[in-house]
Amino acid sequence: MPGELASRLQPIVAEAVTAAGFDLDSFEVQQAGRRQLVKVVVDADDGVGLDEVAEVSRKVSAALDENEHVLASAYTLEVTSPGLDRPLTQPRHWRRARFRLVKITPVEGAAFIGRVGHAGEHAARVLEGGKVRDVRYADVAKAVVEIEFKQPPAEDLKLLEDDASGMIAAETEKGSK
């Protein structure tokens, strides 16, 4: 039942989240006694603050209340942003991890840690050992952000900025031909 209910509620919740200007990162419905627990995880390119979580929570709650016939029971709504331990599984996750250290476990080969630069639709540029390289998402078994307690080295950020500028210029030149 919760799976069927989730599939009926997902478009309602997604519309409310999108209308608030955020991305629906994940959504699930669980039975919690007589109530339904509706869990909504939202994200945005610039992150999500507490005020934004409260705003999204109000909008999702209003949408659920307008569609109470779908829920047909009492519910508890939990709206949150993704934690640092969320795996990078979508290109947008990689874009949002720009300049962050990421532990990457490839499908084949040893895991490594690199700093994320430009992230496209199929691959991200990653600085590892002083060299920038492409990491195709299809070749990644798992990737998670590493927690840093100090500012990234300025030279690393400059390398990634220069690399992204070069990529954008090359793409613009290729598109104008």
mmCIF file of C-alpha atoms in Angstrom:
data_model
loop_
_atom_site.group_PDB
_atom_site.id
_atom_site.type_symbol
_atom_site.label_atom_id
_atom_site.label_comp_id
_atom_site.label_asym_id
_atom_site.label_seq_id
_atom_site.Cartn_x
_atom_site.Cartn_y
_atom_site.Cartn_z
ATOM 1 C CA MET A 1 0.000 0.000 0.000
ATOM 2 C CA PRO A 2 2.684 2.625 0.832
ATOM 3 C CA GLY A 3 4.338 1.987 -2.585
ATOM 4 C CA GLU A 4 1.052 2.476 -4.419
ATOM 5 C CA LEU A 5 0.248 5.531 -2.316
ATOM 6 C CA ALA A 6 3.723 6.967 -2.979
ATOM 7 C CA SER A 7 3.254 6.623 -6.740
ATOM 8 C CA ARG A 8 -0.046 8.567 -6.524
ATOM 9 C CA LEU A 9 1.379 11.254 -4.208
ATOM 10 C CA GLN A 10 4.734 11.740 -5.949
ATOM 11 C CA PRO A 11 3.444 13.991 -8.780
ATOM 12 C CA ILE A 12 1.507 16.131 -6.259
ATOM 13 C CA VAL A 13 4.564 16.572 -4.052
ATOM 14 C CA ALA A 14 6.920 17.088 -7.025
ATOM 15 C CA GLU A 15 4.713 19.888 -8.378
ATOM 16 C CA ALA A 16 4.656 21.660 -4.988
ATOM 17 C CA VAL A 17 8.440 21.337 -4.585
ATOM 18 C CA THR A 18 9.104 22.576 -8.129
ATOM 19 C CA ALA A 19 6.700 25.493 -7.647
ATOM 20 C CA ALA A 20 8.749 26.485 -4.588
ATOM 21 C CA GLY A 21 11.874 26.545 -6.789
ATOM 22 C CA PHE A 22 13.555 23.338 -5.618
ATOM 23 C CA ASP A 23 14.317 19.855 -6.913
ATOM 24 C CA LEU A 24 12.663 16.788 -5.421
ATOM 25 C CA ASP A 25 15.695 14.677 -4.530
ATOM 26 C CA SER A 26 13.807 11.757 -3.030
ATOM 27 C CA PHE A 27 10.342 10.894 -1.799
ATOM 28 C CA GLU A 28 8.875 8.016 0.158
ATOM 29 C CA VAL A 29 5.805 7.092 2.141
ATOM 30 C CA GLN A 30 5.953 4.713 5.115
ATOM 31 C CA GLN A 31 3.272 3.334 7.378
ATOM 32 C CA ALA A 32 3.780 4.651 10.942
ATOM 33 C CA GLY A 33 1.058 3.143 13.106
ATOM 34 C CA ARG A 34 -2.260 4.615 11.932
ATOM 35 C CA ARG A 35 -0.524 7.481 10.178
ATOM 36 C CA GLN A 36 1.485 7.760 7.001
ATOM 37 C CA LEU A 37 4.996 9.183 7.234
ATOM 38 C CA VAL A 38 5.653 11.262 4.118
ATOM 39 C CA LYS A 39 9.401 11.897 3.698
ATOM 40 C CA VAL A 40 10.472 14.576 1.218
ATOM 41 C CA VAL A 41 14.109 15.437 0.459
ATOM 42 C CA VAL A 42 14.642 18.670 -1.498
ATOM 43 C CA ASP A 43 17.754 20.216 -3.001
ATOM 44 C CA ALA A 44 18.853 23.255 -5.020
ATOM 45 C CA ASP A 45 22.014 24.375 -6.788
ATOM 46 C CA ASP A 46 22.833 26.769 -3.939
ATOM 47 C CA GLY A 47 21.823 24.329 -1.202
ATOM 48 C CA VAL A 48 18.765 24.512 1.024
ATOM 49 C CA GLY A 49 18.579 26.485 4.261
ATOM 50 C CA LEU A 50 16.211 26.071 7.188
ATOM 51 C CA ASP A 51 13.935 28.885 6.019
ATOM 52 C CA GLU A 52 13.626 27.255 2.601
ATOM 53 C CA VAL A 53 12.864 23.860 4.168
ATOM 54 C CA ALA A 54 10.078 25.515 6.171
ATOM 55 C CA GLU A 55 8.722 27.194 3.010
ATOM 56 C CA VAL A 56 8.731 23.919 1.055
ATOM 57 C CA SER A 57 7.139 22.132 4.010
ATOM 58 C CA ARG A 58 4.231 24.620 4.018
ATOM 59 C CA LYS A 59 3.718 24.260 0.256
ATOM 60 C CA VAL A 60 3.867 20.458 0.312
ATOM 61 C CA SER A 61 1.534 20.335 3.328
ATOM 62 C CA ALA A 62 -0.970 22.579 1.527
ATOM 63 C CA ALA A 63 -0.783 20.367 -1.593
ATOM 64 C CA LEU A 64 -1.313 17.218 0.484
ATOM 65 C CA ASP A 65 -4.237 18.819 2.310
ATOM 66 C CA GLU A 66 -5.820 19.802 -1.042
ATOM 67 C CA ASN A 67 -5.491 16.157 -2.103
ATOM 68 C CA GLU A 68 -6.503 14.538 1.188
ATOM 69 C CA HIS A 69 -8.684 12.076 -0.748
ATOM 70 C CA VAL A 70 -5.476 10.497 -2.083
ATOM 71 C CA LEU A 71 -3.947 10.067 1.385
ATOM 72 C CA ALA A 72 -7.230 9.072 3.043
ATOM 73 C CA SER A 73 -5.545 9.028 6.471
ATOM 74 C CA ALA A 74 -3.611 11.187 8.902
ATOM 75 C CA TYR A 75 -0.003 11.863 7.946
ATOM 76 C CA THR A 76 3.227 13.236 9.313
ATOM 77 C CA LEU A 77 5.285 15.278 6.867
ATOM 78 C CA GLU A 78 9.078 15.313 7.097
ATOM 79 C CA VAL A 79 10.897 17.723 4.744
ATOM 80 C CA THR A 80 14.675 17.880 4.750
ATOM 81 C CA SER A 81 17.698 18.510 2.568
ATOM 82 C CA PRO A 82 20.111 15.752 1.559
ATOM 83 C CA GLY A 83 22.903 14.943 3.969
ATOM 84 C CA LEU A 84 26.592 15.025 3.162
ATOM 85 C CA ASP A 85 26.597 11.251 2.934
ATOM 86 C CA ARG A 86 24.216 11.237 -0.037
ATOM 87 C CA PRO A 87 25.870 9.452 -2.955
ATOM 88 C CA LEU A 88 26.399 11.467 -6.130
ATOM 89 C CA THR A 89 24.106 9.619 -8.530
ATOM 90 C CA GLN A 90 22.853 12.379 -10.854
ATOM 91 C CA PRO A 91 24.700 14.973 -12.939
ATOM 92 C CA ARG A 92 23.075 17.706 -10.800
ATOM 93 C CA HIS A 93 24.603 16.127 -7.666
ATOM 94 C CA TRP A 94 28.043 16.442 -9.279
ATOM 95 C CA ARG A 95 27.350 20.075 -10.288
ATOM 96 C CA ARG A 96 26.395 20.874 -6.710
ATOM 97 C CA ALA A 97 29.585 19.237 -5.439
ATOM 98 C CA ARG A 98 31.780 21.605 -7.470
ATOM 99 C CA PHE A 99 35.127 22.290 -5.750
ATOM 100 C CA ARG A 100 34.373 19.642 -3.104
ATOM 101 C CA LEU A 101 36.537 16.608 -2.419
ATOM 102 C CA VAL A 102 34.801 13.411 -3.465
ATOM 103 C CA LYS A 103 35.723 9.794 -2.807
ATOM 104 C CA ILE A 104 35.128 7.976 -6.077
ATOM 105 C CA THR A 105 34.878 4.211 -6.315
ATOM 106 C CA PRO A 106 35.032 3.255 -9.976
ATOM 107 C CA VAL A 107 33.270 0.200 -11.383
ATOM 108 C CA GLU A 108 36.773 -1.095 -12.163
ATOM 109 C CA GLY A 109 39.941 -0.117 -10.336
ATOM 110 C CA ALA A 110 40.842 1.375 -6.985
ATOM 111 C CA ALA A 111 38.957 4.126 -5.202
ATOM 112 C CA PHE A 112 40.472 7.606 -5.242
ATOM 113 C CA ILE A 113 39.794 11.077 -3.912
ATOM 114 C CA GLY A 114 39.548 14.051 -6.249
ATOM 115 C CA ARG A 115 38.187 17.587 -6.314
ATOM 116 C CA VAL A 116 35.177 18.117 -8.596
ATOM 117 C CA GLY A 117 35.363 20.771 -11.317
ATOM 118 C CA HIS A 118 33.011 21.250 -14.258
ATOM 119 C CA ALA A 119 30.235 18.634 -14.340
ATOM 120 C CA GLY A 120 28.435 17.932 -17.602
ATOM 121 C CA GLU A 121 25.632 15.560 -18.519
ATOM 122 C CA HIS A 122 27.812 12.448 -18.893
ATOM 123 C CA ALA A 123 31.049 13.180 -17.008
ATOM 124 C CA ALA A 124 32.724 15.458 -14.493
ATOM 125 C CA ARG A 125 36.194 16.951 -14.565
ATOM 126 C CA VAL A 126 38.066 15.892 -11.437
ATOM 127 C CA LEU A 127 41.402 17.123 -10.096
ATOM 128 C CA GLU A 128 43.391 14.181 -8.776
ATOM 129 C CA GLY A 129 47.084 14.274 -7.963
ATOM 130 C CA GLY A 130 47.559 17.661 -9.633
ATOM 131 C CA LYS A 131 45.989 16.557 -12.930
ATOM 132 C CA VAL A 132 42.492 17.196 -14.244
ATOM 133 C CA ARG A 133 40.745 14.219 -15.805
ATOM 134 C CA ASP A 134 37.294 13.203 -16.974
ATOM 135 C CA VAL A 135 35.286 10.808 -14.833
ATOM 136 C CA ARG A 136 32.327 9.326 -16.693
ATOM 137 C CA TYR A 137 29.318 8.795 -14.432
ATOM 138 C CA ALA A 138 28.702 5.402 -16.052
ATOM 139 C CA ASP A 139 32.152 4.294 -14.816
ATOM 140 C CA VAL A 140 31.424 5.228 -11.172
ATOM 141 C CA ALA A 141 30.113 2.575 -8.777
ATOM 142 C CA LYS A 142 29.874 5.054 -5.877
ATOM 143 C CA ALA A 143 30.857 8.650 -5.152
ATOM 144 C CA VAL A 144 30.404 10.601 -1.913
ATOM 145 C CA VAL A 145 31.550 14.008 -0.722
ATOM 146 C CA GLU A 146 34.436 13.967 1.756
ATOM 147 C CA ILE A 147 34.139 16.305 4.715
ATOM 148 C CA GLU A 148 36.843 18.993 4.791
ATOM 149 C CA PHE A 149 37.635 21.113 7.806
ATOM 150 C CA LYS A 150 39.744 23.683 5.989
ATOM 151 C CA GLN A 151 39.509 25.763 2.841
ATOM 152 C CA PRO A 152 40.536 24.010 -0.377
ATOM 153 C CA PRO A 153 43.966 24.995 -1.688
ATOM 154 C CA ALA A 154 43.696 28.102 -3.875
ATOM 155 C CA GLU A 155 45.881 26.520 -6.570
ATOM 156 C CA ASP A 156 43.454 23.574 -6.871
ATOM 157 C CA LEU A 157 40.504 25.920 -7.325
ATOM 158 C CA LYS A 158 42.426 27.973 -9.916
ATOM 159 C CA LEU A 159 43.299 24.827 -11.905
ATOM 160 C CA LEU A 160 39.631 23.789 -11.953
ATOM 161 C CA GLU A 161 38.434 27.327 -12.825
ATOM 162 C CA ASP A 162 40.936 27.607 -15.687
ATOM 163 C CA ASP A 163 39.965 24.151 -16.919
ATOM 164 C CA ALA A 164 36.245 25.051 -16.897
ATOM 165 C CA SER A 165 36.935 28.346 -18.714
ATOM 166 C CA GLY A 166 38.885 26.489 -21.388
ATOM 167 C CA MET A 167 36.107 23.925 -21.787
ATOM 168 C CA ILE A 168 33.423 26.601 -22.141
ATOM 169 C CA ALA A 169 35.487 28.526 -24.718
ATOM 170 C CA ALA A 170 36.071 25.320 -26.728
ATOM 171 C CA GLU A 171 32.352 24.433 -26.605
ATOM 172 C CA THR A 172 31.405 27.963 -27.737
ATOM 173 C CA GLU A 173 33.930 27.856 -30.600
ATOM 174 C CA LYS A 174 32.706 24.390 -31.666
ATOM 175 C CA GLY A 175 29.072 25.569 -31.572
ATOM 176 C CA SER A 176 29.760 28.599 -33.775
ATOM 177 C CA LYS A 177 31.252 26.526 -36.622
#
